[in-house]
Amino acid sequence: MSEQDKMIDELFNHDEELTEKQKKILAAAIESFAEKGYAATSTSEIAKKAGVAEGTIFRHYKTKKELLLTIVAPMMAKLIAPFVIKDFNKVLNQDYEHFEDFVRAMIENRTKFLMSNMQLFRILIQEIPFHPELKEQFKEHIAKKIFERFEKVIAHYQAKGQIIDMPPFSVIRMTASTIFGYVIARYLLVPEAEWDDEAEIERTVQFLMHGLSPIK
Amino acid sequence: MSEQDKMIDELFNHDEELTEKQKKILAAAIESFAEKGYAATSTSEIAKKAGVAEGTIFRHYKTKKELLLTIVAPMMAKLIAPFVIKDFNKVLNQDYEHFEDFVRAMIENRTKFLMSNMQLFRILIQEIPFHPELKEQFKEHIAKKIFERFEKVIAHYQAKGQIIDMPPFSVIRMTASTIFGYVIARYLLVPEAEWDDEAEIERTVQFLMHGLSPIK
Amino acid sequence: MSEQDKMIDELFNHDEELTEKQKKILAAAIESFAEKGYAATSTSEIAKKAGVAEGTIFRHYKTKKELLLTIVAPMMAKLIAPFVIKDFNKVLNQDYEHFEDFVRAMIENRTKFLMSNMQLFRILIQEIPFHPELKEQFKEHIAKKIFERFEKVIAHYQAKGQIIDMPPFSVIRMTASTIFGYVIARYLLVPEAEWDDEAEIERTVQFLMHGLSPIK
Amino acid sequence: MSEQDKMIDELFNHDEELTEKQKKILAAAIESFAEKGYAATSTSEIAKKAGVAEGTIFRHYKTKKELLLTIVAPMMAKLIAPFVIKDFNKVLNQDYEHFEDFVRAMIENRTKFLMSNMQLFRILIQEIPFHPELKEQFKEHIAKKIFERFEKVIAHYQAKGQIIDMPPFSVIRMTASTIFGYVIARYLLVPEAEWDDEAEIERTVQFLMHGLSPIK
DNA sequence: AATGAATGAGATTTCATTCAT
DNA sequence: GATGAATGAAATCTCATTCAT
């Protein structure tokens, strides 16, 4: 079983099992959508790449759009998974005494996730601007939830005097910019450069910590 | 003359004059490409929006792709204009004694530019991933040039002890992430929120400055 | 099954079966190409005449040009078929003691073939001048092969003293001119005239025989 | 003044003078029509090749078809010129005692003419099959006239016992096949071969003479 | 469940022709 | 006379989707 296959199994295997053909279709669609974009990918192209007949795609997914949503929805869900686990706050209080520990843990966890789902991440950020319903879904189900959770976290560490006193939204914005900036540069913009990942992550964490530390 | 028209005149009016219809076509294409993406925009739609016959588009631009390139190319050029002016270094030495002044000037100048060309900026970042030739062009003509110039600037301020000792590439990456993160959040992700721009920019500058200041 | 259908089956039915629609498309294309020429025939016209949707044409033939080649290629092949049969020489030695017998057999065989494939022959001679790749193909695969075989035949009968001593190329040229001249006049230029085919062929054979007989 | 120009002047200069632009248009059209065919040649292409604006063509020729007719008509006229001169019969009686002299004179005269107007000849034979009105015109004004004249010539030499007793139509058909066969092979099919023109013409004349000589 | 031929709407592009300058 | 921008009809081709097998 290939990496690709494992990823697909993990992300898409909810209730019913996926047939072999369905997995092939998903894998082919993911590859093409990531590379050329949803609108520029034809269903016949996906069929050919997946090694199935054109009609087969429409047997499983009523429309091309549904195929996109099938791909994008679980990615969104998994993206915020760590932030919506029930005992997020408890974990927080117990595990991470310093904001730095929290940030480091978040970065490590999320970069690993994005890294092993880079194509899906690409599709997500490339297609959201073009599909209002995706945008809406993203804001409502993802951004809002993350923001709510994070707000408390920020307040928590601000109360402890570990973070500069600043509107939580701004803190979140900067943190997100910094982390996504790293991931995008690392895996999308210049993946071919030589990266010392450990050192670069360390620098990124330091940058964030200093940038957000309270002014003495 | 509308804002749109002024912008088009400024960006596209090189040698020959543009006819009225050409401007209309460019304006319509920019609007549609920004909103729905290049691949999902039909030339008939552009023609209708521009109030011209479909054939007219192809009289001026041999292909739909050429229309995209006509739109994107000058945007790229203008984007780096401030960094490639001949006496960039002189300006630097004379005008900005502190890195903070430099950063502040850069942010103000570039955010203003992006703000008044937001649709073009959207097209740029939305389409680059889908067109290898655009990507290449961007790397070769834009990223590389900016990097070369910036590298010297960073070295300059590092020598003066104003910035942390870190590979220039990392400094540039963090600076860019922070600035683009602001612009994208401000104008693309949540433009509908209430923004206190002055304060937010100030916070962003402070974040950057602290994040990059040498460790005491 | 119509005459048309039989001809199409015979010429185009290689490995896979042709669907009913494909035959209709080929028949319609042949008719239109012969009458108005390739360039002046639109695919929508072919579709209408064939009673299929325009898209159906492109499902079977990637481009209009491919449709032309599909039509023209087997015609070329069949045209030279009798000359490239393996034991062409044996047949020759045994069957035709006199050059006249050979010529007569050739004329009868080839005129019959052309007659029952007149539309395809028209397309062939009408389109070859406009398509360099067809021209090349014709020269390489048809003209050259026929020439090689014929050269030996000519030499054979010259050695027997039945034909005038003349460069084989010239003999072939005159023979071909005479035969094609008859076919073209008979079926393309003035098909509406009253032709006594038997007598005319006899005259043509006599003309050729006298024209090429050795000088006494 | 180029060869091309001289030819155009000679063929097209009837009453009014042709402007420089008109000559350029005609020359460009002739070149393109000969090479790619009328239907596959666009007026914009002709305009570009002629170095004039697209509109200019339509100032001189109402339609593209008219441009074709302007080119083809005088070619037809010149093609039969020698056969319709008033005293064709007189000339005949006096000048050519033997059929061979007549044939030789005809071949020399007409091959020279065709040779120096090869592009126009190509257009003529390539386009006649596609344009019913051209076909009609050709039959009515050219073929018929030539046939009438030639019939008398043939009868004349048959009466003198110099030609085989055969329907004049057949004699003409064979003569025409032989002559056109030579011209087409020489200048259109294999112009790149090494031709000993004098010898080849001599062979062709001999072939014709023997082919048509009375049976002893 | 799977196929792939067929469809028809629509996409991009071409082109002969017109017309204001 | 000449230009070339503009047109709109039509040409080639693409594509998501349907449906009989």
PDB file of C-alpha atoms (C1' of nucleotides) in Angstrom, chain B residues 43 54 58 64, chain E residues 11-14:
ATOM      1  CA  THR B  43     -13.905  34.866 -23.114  1.00  0.00           C
ATOM      2  CA  GLU B  54     -15.921  38.362 -28.726  1.00  0.00           C
ATOM      3  CA  PHE B  58      -8.785  38.068 -30.136  1.00  0.00           C
ATOM      4  CA  LYS B  64      -6.814  33.890 -23.800  1.00  0.00           C
TER       5      LYS B  64
ATOM      6  C1'  DA E  11     -15.398  27.273 -25.020  1.00  0.00           C
ATOM      7  C1'  DT E  12     -11.783  29.223 -27.848  1.00  0.00           C
ATOM      8  C1'  DT E  13     -10.510  30.828 -32.111  1.00  0.00           C
ATOM      9  C1'  DT E  14     -10.862  32.225 -37.084  1.00  0.00           C
TER      10       DT E  14
END
